[in-house]
Coordinates of C-alpha atoms and ligand atoms in Angstrom, one line a residue:
X181 CA 92.8 130.6 113.9
X182 CA 94.5 130.1 110.5
X183 CA 96.9 127.2 110.2
X184 CA 100.6 128.0 110.3
X185 CA 102.6 126.2 107.6
X186 CA 106.2 125.5 107.1
X187 CA 107.9 124.4 103.8
X188 CA 111.2 122.6 104.0
X189 CA 113.3 122.8 100.8
X190 CA 112.9 125.8 98.5
X191 CA 113.6 124.4 95.0
X192 CA 111.1 124.6 92.2
X193 CA 108.6 122.6 94.3
X194 CA 109.2 124.2 97.7
X195 CA 109.6 127.8 96.7
X196 CA 106.4 127.6 94.7
X197 CA 104.5 125.8 97.4
X198 CA 105.5 128.3 100.0
X199 CA 104.4 131.3 97.9
X200 CA 101.2 129.5 97.0
X201 CA 100.4 128.7 100.7
X202 CA 100.9 132.4 101.5
X203 CA 98.6 133.3 98.6
X204 CA 95.9 131.0 100.0
X205 CA 96.1 133.1 103.2
X206 CA 98.3 131.1 105.6
X207 CA 101.3 132.3 107.6
X208 CA 104.2 130.5 106.0
X209 CA 107.8 129.9 107.1
X210 CA 110.2 128.4 104.5
X211 CA 113.5 126.6 105.4
X212 CA 116.5 125.7 103.3
X213 CA 119.9 124.5 104.3
X214 CA 121.6 126.6 101.5
X215 CA 122.3 130.1 102.9
X216 CA 122.5 131.8 99.5
X217 CA 119.0 130.6 98.6
X218 CA 117.5 131.9 101.9
X219 CA 119.2 135.3 101.4
X220 CA 117.8 135.6 97.9
X221 CA 114.3 134.5 98.9
X222 CA 114.3 137.0 101.8
X223 CA 114.9 139.7 99.3
X224 CA 112.0 138.3 97.2
X225 CA 114.3 136.9 94.5
X226 CA 113.8 133.5 93.0
X227 CA 116.9 131.2 92.7
X228 CA 115.7 129.9 89.4
X229 CA 113.6 131.0 86.4
X230 CA 109.9 130.2 86.8
X231 CA 107.3 132.4 85.2
X232 CA 105.1 134.3 87.7
X233 CA 106.9 133.0 90.8
X234 CA 108.9 136.1 91.6
X235 CA 105.8 138.2 91.5
X236 CA 103.9 135.9 93.8
X237 CA 106.8 135.8 96.2
X238 CA 107.2 139.6 96.3
X239 CA 103.5 139.8 97.0
X240 CA 104.0 137.9 100.3
X241 CA 107.6 138.0 101.5
X242 CA 107.8 139.9 104.8
X243 CA 109.8 143.2 104.6
X244 CA 109.0 143.9 101.0
X245 CA 107.0 147.1 100.5
X246 CA 103.3 146.4 100.0
X247 CA 103.6 142.7 100.7
X248 CA 101.2 140.7 102.9
X249 CA 104.1 139.8 105.1
X250 CA 102.7 136.3 105.4
X251 CA 105.9 134.6 104.1
X252 CA 109.2 134.4 105.9
X253 CA 112.4 132.3 105.5
X254 CA 114.8 130.8 107.9
X255 CA 117.6 128.3 108.4
X256 CA 116.6 127.5 112.0
X257 CA 115.0 124.1 112.5
X258 CA 113.9 124.9 116.0
X259 CA 112.0 127.9 114.7
X260 CA 110.3 125.8 112.1
X261 CA 109.4 123.1 114.6
X262 CA 108.0 125.7 117.0
X263 CA 106.1 127.6 114.2
X264 CA 104.2 125.1 112.2
X265 CA 101.0 123.2 112.5
X266 CA 101.6 121.6 109.1
X267 CA 105.2 121.0 107.8
X268 CA 105.6 120.3 104.1
X269 CA 108.7 118.4 103.1
X270 CA 109.7 119.5 99.5
X271 CA 113.3 118.5 99.2
X272 CA 114.6 116.8 96.1
X273 CA 115.3 113.1 95.5
X274 CA 117.8 112.9 92.7
X275 CA 119.1 109.7 91.0
X276 CA 121.8 108.0 93.0
X277 CA 125.2 108.2 91.5
X278 CA 125.9 105.0 89.5
X279 CA 122.5 103.5 90.4
X280 CA 118.9 103.6 89.2
X281 CA 117.6 104.1 92.7
X282 CA 116.8 107.5 94.1
X283 CA 118.9 109.2 96.7
X284 CA 116.8 109.6 99.8
X285 CA 119.5 111.4 101.8
X286 CA 117.9 114.8 101.6
X287 CA 114.4 113.5 102.7
X288 CA 116.0 111.5 105.5
X289 CA 118.0 114.5 106.7
X290 CA 114.9 116.7 106.6
X291 CA 113.1 114.3 108.9
X292 CA 116.1 113.8 111.2
X293 CA 116.5 117.6 111.6
X294 CA 112.8 118.5 112.0
X295 CA 111.4 115.7 114.2
X296 CA 113.4 116.6 117.4
X297 CA 111.8 120.0 117.3
X298 CA 108.3 118.8 117.3
X299 CA 107.1 119.3 120.8
X300 CA 103.4 119.5 120.2
X301 CA 100.8 118.1 117.8
X302 CA 102.1 118.5 114.2
X303 CA 101.3 117.1 110.8
X304 CA 104.4 116.5 108.6
X305 CA 103.4 116.2 104.9
X306 CA 105.8 114.6 102.4
X307 CA 105.7 116.1 98.9
X308 CA 109.0 114.8 97.6
X309 CA 108.8 112.0 95.0
X310 CA 109.9 108.9 96.9
X311 CA 110.1 105.1 96.4
X312 CA 106.9 103.4 97.6
X313 CA 107.2 102.3 101.2
X314 CA 109.1 105.4 102.3
X315 CA 106.2 107.0 104.0
X316 CA 105.6 104.0 106.2
X317 CA 109.2 104.0 107.2
X318 CA 109.3 107.8 107.8
X319 CA 106.1 107.8 109.8
X320 CA 107.7 105.4 112.3
X321 CA 110.9 107.4 112.4
X322 CA 108.9 110.6 113.1
X323 CA 107.2 109.1 116.2
X324 CA 110.6 107.8 117.4
X325 CA 112.4 111.1 117.1
X326 CA 109.7 113.6 118.0
X327 CA 109.3 114.7 121.6
X328 CA 105.5 114.8 120.8
X329 CA 105.6 111.1 120.0
X330 CA 102.4 109.9 118.4
X331 CA 101.2 113.5 118.1
X332 CA 103.7 114.0 115.3
X333 CA 101.9 112.4 112.4
X334 CA 102.7 111.9 108.7
X335 CA 100.7 112.3 105.6
X336 CA 101.8 111.9 101.9
X337 CA 100.7 114.4 99.4
X338 CA 102.6 114.1 96.0
X339 CA 103.0 117.1 93.8
X340 CA 102.2 117.2 90.1
X341 CA 103.4 120.7 89.1
X342 CA 105.2 121.2 85.8
X343 CA 108.2 123.5 85.5
X344 CA 107.2 126.5 83.5
X345 CA 103.6 126.3 84.9
X346 CA 104.5 125.8 88.6
X347 CA 102.5 128.7 90.0
X348 CA 99.3 127.9 88.1
X349 CA 99.7 124.1 88.7
X350 CA 100.1 124.8 92.5
X351 CA 97.3 127.3 92.9
X352 CA 94.9 125.3 90.6
X353 CA 95.9 121.7 90.8
X354 CA 94.1 119.3 88.5
X355 CA 93.9 116.9 91.5
X356 CA 95.0 116.8 95.1
X357 CA 96.1 113.4 96.3
X358 CA 96.6 112.7 100.0
X359 CA 97.7 109.5 101.7
X360 CA 96.6 109.6 105.4
X361 CA 96.2 107.4 108.4
X362 CA 93.9 109.4 110.5
X363 CA 90.8 111.7 110.4
X364 CA 92.9 114.4 112.0
X365 CA 95.4 114.4 109.1
X366 CA 92.6 114.4 106.5
X367 CA 90.8 117.3 108.3
X368 CA 94.0 119.4 108.4
X369 CA 94.8 118.8 104.7
X370 CA 91.2 119.6 103.7
X371 CA 91.7 122.9 105.6
X372 CA 95.0 123.6 103.8
X373 CA 93.5 122.9 100.4
X374 CA 90.0 124.3 101.0
X375 CA 90.4 127.1 98.4
X376 CA 91.4 124.9 95.4
X377 CA 88.9 122.1 96.4
X378 CA 86.1 124.7 96.5
X379 CA 87.2 125.9 93.1
X380 CA 86.8 122.3 91.8
X381 CA 90.1 120.4 92.3
X382 CA 89.3 116.8 93.0
X383 CA 90.5 115.6 96.4
X384 CA 91.6 112.0 96.3
X385 CA 92.0 110.3 99.6
X386 CA 94.1 107.2 99.9
X387 CA 96.6 105.2 101.9
X388 CA 100.4 105.8 102.0
X389 CA 101.6 103.4 99.3
X390 CA 98.9 104.4 96.8
X391 CA 99.7 108.1 97.3
X392 CA 103.4 107.4 96.6
X393 CA 102.6 105.3 93.6
X394 CA 100.2 107.8 92.0
X395 CA 103.1 110.1 91.5
X396 CA 105.6 107.6 90.0
X397 CA 102.9 106.0 87.9
X398 CA 101.7 109.4 86.5
X399 CA 105.3 110.3 85.5
X400 CA 105.8 106.8 84.0
X401 CA 102.6 107.2 81.9
X402 CA 103.8 110.6 80.6
X403 CA 107.2 109.2 79.8
X404 CA 105.6 106.2 78.0
X405 CA 103.4 108.5 75.9
X406 CA 106.4 110.5 74.8
X407 CA 108.5 107.4 74.0
X408 CA 105.5 105.9 72.2
X409 CA 105.3 108.8 69.8
X410 CA 109.1 108.8 69.4
X411 CA 109.0 105.1 68.5
X412 CA 106.4 106.0 65.9
X413 CA 108.7 108.7 64.7
X414 CA 111.4 106.1 64.1
X415 CA 109.0 104.0 62.1
X416 CA 107.9 107.1 60.1
X417 CA 111.6 107.7 59.3
X418 CA 111.9 104.2 57.9
X419 CA 108.5 104.2 56.1
X420 CA 108.5 107.8 54.8
X421 CA 105.6 108.8 57.1
X422 CA 104.9 112.0 58.9
X423 CA 104.8 111.7 62.7
X424 CA 103.3 115.1 63.3
X425 CA 100.3 114.2 61.1
X426 CA 100.1 110.8 62.7
X427 CA 100.0 112.4 66.2
X428 CA 97.3 114.8 65.2
X429 CA 95.2 112.0 63.7
X430 CA 95.5 109.6 66.6
X431 CA 95.0 112.5 69.1
X432 CA 91.5 113.1 67.8
X433 CA 90.6 109.8 69.6
X434 CA 89.6 111.1 73.0
X435 CA 90.9 107.9 74.6
X436 CA 94.4 108.8 73.3
X437 CA 94.3 112.6 73.5
X438 CA 96.5 115.2 71.8
X439 CA 98.8 116.1 74.7
X440 CA 102.3 114.8 75.2
X441 CA 102.5 113.4 71.7
X442 CA 105.2 115.8 70.4
X443 CA 107.9 113.7 68.8
X444 CA 111.5 114.9 68.9
X445 CA 114.6 114.5 71.0
X446 CA 112.7 113.2 73.9
X447 CA 112.2 113.9 77.6
X448 CA 114.7 115.2 80.1
X449 CA 114.8 117.3 83.3
X450 CA 115.0 116.5 86.9
X451 CA 111.9 114.3 87.1
X452 CA 110.8 112.0 84.3
X453 CA 114.1 110.2 83.6
X454 CA 115.1 109.7 87.2
X455 CA 111.6 108.8 88.3
X456 CA 111.1 105.9 85.9
X457 CA 114.5 104.6 86.8
X458 CA 113.8 104.8 90.6
X459 CA 110.4 103.1 90.0
X460 CA 112.1 100.2 88.2
X461 CA 114.7 99.9 91.0
X462 CA 112.0 99.9 93.7
X463 CA 109.8 97.4 91.8
X464 CA 112.9 95.1 91.7
X465 CA 113.3 95.4 95.5
X466 CA 109.6 94.5 95.9
X467 CA 109.9 91.5 93.6
X468 CA 107.6 93.1 91.0
X469 CA 110.4 94.0 88.5
X470 CA 108.6 92.2 85.6
X471 CA 105.7 94.6 85.8
X472 CA 108.0 97.5 84.9
X473 CA 110.5 96.0 82.5
X474 CA 108.7 98.0 79.8
X475 CA 110.0 101.2 81.4
X476 CA 113.5 100.1 80.4
X477 CA 112.4 100.2 76.8
X478 CA 110.8 103.6 77.4
X479 CA 114.1 104.9 78.7
X480 CA 116.1 103.5 75.8
X481 CA 113.7 104.8 73.1
X482 CA 114.1 108.2 74.8
X483 CA 117.9 108.1 75.1
X484 CA 118.1 106.9 71.4
X485 CA 116.4 110.1 70.2
X486 CA 119.4 112.2 71.2
X487 CA 121.8 110.0 69.2
X488 CA 119.4 110.1 66.3
X489 CA 119.4 113.9 66.3
X490 CA 123.2 113.8 66.1
X491 CA 123.0 111.4 63.2
X492 CA 120.4 113.5 61.4
X493 CA 122.8 116.5 61.7
X494 CA 125.8 114.4 60.4
X495 CA 123.8 113.2 57.4
X496 CA 122.5 116.8 56.7
X497 CA 126.1 118.0 56.7
X498 CA 127.1 115.4 54.1
X499 CA 127.6 112.3 56.1
X500 CA 131.2 112.7 57.2
X501 CA 132.7 114.0 60.3
X502 CA 131.8 117.1 62.3
X503 CA 135.3 118.3 62.2
X504 CA 135.5 122.0 61.1
X505 CA 131.7 122.2 60.9
X506 CA 129.9 125.1 62.6
X507 CA 126.8 124.0 64.4
X508 CA 124.3 126.4 66.0
X509 CA 122.2 125.1 68.8
X510 CA 119.0 126.9 69.7
X511 CA 118.0 125.8 73.2
X512 CA 119.7 124.4 76.2
X513 CA 116.9 124.1 78.8
X514 CA 115.2 120.7 79.0
X515 CA 111.9 122.4 78.1
X516 CA 110.8 126.0 77.3
X517 CA 110.0 128.5 80.0
X518 CA 112.5 127.0 82.3
X519 CA 116.2 127.6 83.0
X520 CA 116.6 124.0 84.1
X521 CA 119.3 122.1 82.2
X522 CA 119.2 118.9 84.3
X523 CA 119.5 115.9 81.9
X524 CA 118.6 118.3 79.0
X525 CA 118.3 116.5 75.7
X526 CA 119.3 119.7 73.9
X527 CA 122.6 120.0 75.8
X528 CA 123.2 116.3 75.5
X529 CA 123.0 116.6 71.7
X530 CA 125.2 119.8 71.7
X531 CA 127.8 118.0 73.9
X532 CA 127.9 114.9 71.6
X533 CA 128.5 117.0 68.5
X534 CA 131.1 119.1 70.3
X535 CA 132.9 115.9 71.4
X536 CA 133.0 114.7 67.8
X537 CA 134.8 117.8 66.7
X538 CA 131.9 120.1 65.7
X539 CA 132.2 123.8 66.6
X540 CA 129.0 124.2 68.6
X541 CA 127.5 127.5 69.7
X542 CA 124.6 127.5 72.0
X543 CA 121.9 130.0 72.8
X544 CA 119.0 129.7 75.2
X545 CA 116.7 132.5 76.4
X546 CA 117.0 131.6 80.1
X547 CA 119.3 128.5 80.5
X548 CA 122.6 130.1 79.7
X549 CA 124.1 130.4 83.1
X550 CA 123.2 126.8 84.1
X551 CA 124.3 125.4 80.7
X552 CA 127.7 127.2 81.1
X553 CA 128.2 125.6 84.5
X554 CA 127.4 122.1 83.2
X555 CA 129.1 122.3 79.8
X556 CA 131.8 124.9 80.2
X557 CA 133.6 123.8 77.0
X558 CA 130.8 124.6 74.6
X559 CA 130.7 128.1 73.0
X560 CA 127.8 130.3 74.0
X561 CA 126.2 133.3 72.2
X562 CA 124.0 136.1 73.6
X563 CA 121.3 135.8 71.0
X564 CA 119.9 133.5 68.4
X565 CA 121.3 135.6 65.6
X566 CA 124.8 135.6 67.1
X567 CA 124.6 131.8 67.7
X568 CA 123.8 131.1 64.0
X569 CA 126.4 133.5 62.5
X570 CA 128.4 131.5 60.0
X571 CA 126.7 128.2 60.9
X572 CA 126.7 125.3 58.5
X573 CA 123.6 123.9 60.2
X574 CA 121.1 125.2 62.8
X575 CA 119.6 122.8 65.3
X576 CA 116.3 123.7 67.0
X577 CA 116.4 121.7 70.3
X578 CA 114.2 123.5 72.9
X579 CA 110.9 124.9 71.6
X580 CA 110.9 128.4 73.1
X581 CA 108.3 130.8 71.7
X582 CA 111.2 133.1 70.9
X583 CA 112.5 130.6 68.4
X584 CA 109.2 130.2 66.7
X585 CA 109.0 133.9 66.3
X586 CA 112.4 134.2 64.6
X587 CA 112.4 135.6 61.1
X588 CA 114.1 132.9 58.9
X589 CA 114.9 135.5 56.3
X590 CA 116.9 137.5 58.7
X591 CA 118.6 134.5 60.2
X592 CA 119.3 133.3 56.6
X593 CA 121.5 136.4 56.1
X594 CA 123.8 135.3 59.0
X595 CA 124.3 131.6 58.3
X596 CA 126.7 130.0 55.9
X597 CA 124.1 127.4 54.8
X598 CA 120.4 127.7 55.2
X599 CA 119.9 124.3 56.8
X600 CA 117.7 123.9 59.9
X601 CA 117.0 120.7 61.8
X602 CA 114.0 120.7 64.1
X603 CA 114.5 118.4 67.0
X604 CA 111.2 119.4 68.6
X605 CA 108.8 119.5 65.6
X606 CA 107.8 123.0 66.6
X607 CA 108.8 125.2 63.7
X608 CA 106.7 125.8 60.7
X609 CA 108.4 124.1 57.8
X610 CA 106.6 126.3 55.2
X611 CA 107.8 129.5 56.7
X612 CA 111.4 128.4 56.7
X613 CA 111.3 126.9 53.2
X614 CA 109.8 130.1 51.8
X615 CA 112.9 131.9 53.2
X616 CA 115.1 129.5 51.3
X617 CA 115.9 127.1 54.0
X618 CA 116.2 123.3 53.9
X619 CA 114.0 122.1 56.7
X620 CA 114.3 118.7 58.2
X621 CA 112.6 117.3 61.4
X622 CA 112.6 114.1 63.3
X623 CA 110.0 111.6 62.1
X624 CA 109.1 113.5 59.0
X625 CA 111.5 112.7 56.2
X626 CA 109.1 113.9 53.5
X627 CA 107.3 116.8 55.3
Ligands
UGA61 C1 107.0 116.4 85.0 C2 105.5 116.1 85.0 O1 104.9 116.5 83.8 C3 104.8 116.8 86.2 O2 103.4 116.4 86.2 C4 105.5 116.4 87.5 O3 105.0 117.0 88.6 C5 107.0 116.7 87.3 O4 107.5 116.1 86.2 C6 107.7 116.3 88.6 O5 107.8 115.0 88.8 O6 108.0 117.1 89.5 P1 108.4 118.5 84.1 O7 109.6 117.7 84.4 O8 108.3 120.0 84.5 O9 107.1 117.8 84.7 O10 108.3 118.5 82.5 P2 107.2 118.0 81.4 O11 106.4 119.1 81.0 O12 106.6 116.7 81.9 O13 108.3 117.6 80.3 C7 109.3 116.7 80.4 C8 110.1 116.5 79.2 O14 109.3 115.8 78.2 C9 110.6 117.7 78.6 O15 112.0 117.5 78.2 C10 109.8 117.9 77.3 O16 110.5 118.6 76.3 C11 109.5 116.5 77.0 N1 108.3 116.3 76.2 C12 107.1 116.7 76.7 C13 108.3 115.8 74.9 O17 109.4 115.5 74.4 N2 107.2 115.6 74.1 C14 106.0 116.0 74.6 O18 105.0 115.8 73.9 C15 105.9 116.5 75.9

């Protein structure tokens, strides 16, 4: 009989995982503690913007015409405990307020709520990004709380999906990492992931701490790559180099690779920034803090980029204050194809200029509602052309395709001054210059 799967937490990770599990043919029950989310999901609506996710949900959510009916949602822990053979915990682990460490309260609450309802053999699989050592602790807690005792087992299976590509990354993962303590757990997870494994996804079997560490080290490596190229951008600024050419040239070396070398205002979002900080905090607790002091530098290079974008704008406007200047900001999401504005470099830059007296108007294709909630004092426009109307400078801060496809000649008619600053090195300088714009990007003073 096909396995029954539950997914606890229905954010980017959980909602996508639940829909993907249904797509793979399993009966799935998703749980969240937020009633509004569950109501939306039951109607086949996604509480955030993620390309392709709504279609996949609607294909499987029970009660939707033509759906497979394999995916249902609930708020009832007893029902979840009763239903599942395998329970995926996908709740978030944000940064603790005022600390580097991550906040484990949602993960802990999920285990405390689920375990008392596990009356028979069950595999609980942690997917949340957690400090190394958590799985060991949670496994013990599970046995303690579950009526099934030792039959309630834990596995750790980190997730590597990227926002904007969540559906594809979940259905066709570039690797599946599972930390297990028994053959039974391994067998169950091989069954869950049989389809992607057959299609070629490598299945990496490991212990708990390694599984936890794979996730935080992967994100640390990605953050390091971005900060490396941003550090090179700073040197290019000082030496009249061109960081885009530099990245292209070093990227030809296969050992370095071309990806994740786009210089600009740096990384943000709900993962990279908090993950490297939580990793440093955990290493400190383990007495291995020296090993990760370099991440402090990675973090500060990254945060410095936002300030440098502000300074670039100030200089471009003549070097004085922002008072009375109209600044158009294209982009609010932390990356394109997402409506996520958590720790968004674009909004951070917009906010800094606003606080210094600039009249900032923001437009983003999908992130407007979330941006308004986070920065209610900024002005917002309904389109790129409205955002740039009367602007003294245009800042390109999230590299949406829509912005690359803008016609600089048309935009030029709307602005006061044809001055564009590219915080993502994603626009084509030639195209803008031909339309009479002054183009300036980070790390390319002469390009
Ligand atoms: C990241 C990882 O890439 C995923 O593998 C991981 O699963 C996920 O975190 C997670 O921990 O859940 P995500 O936060 O969706 O995924 O975003 P990324 O695509 O990694 O981009 C992060 C930030 O880096 C964005 O702000 C992006 O604009 C910036 N970035 C990316 C650059 O500034 N330059 C680049 O070359 C690439």
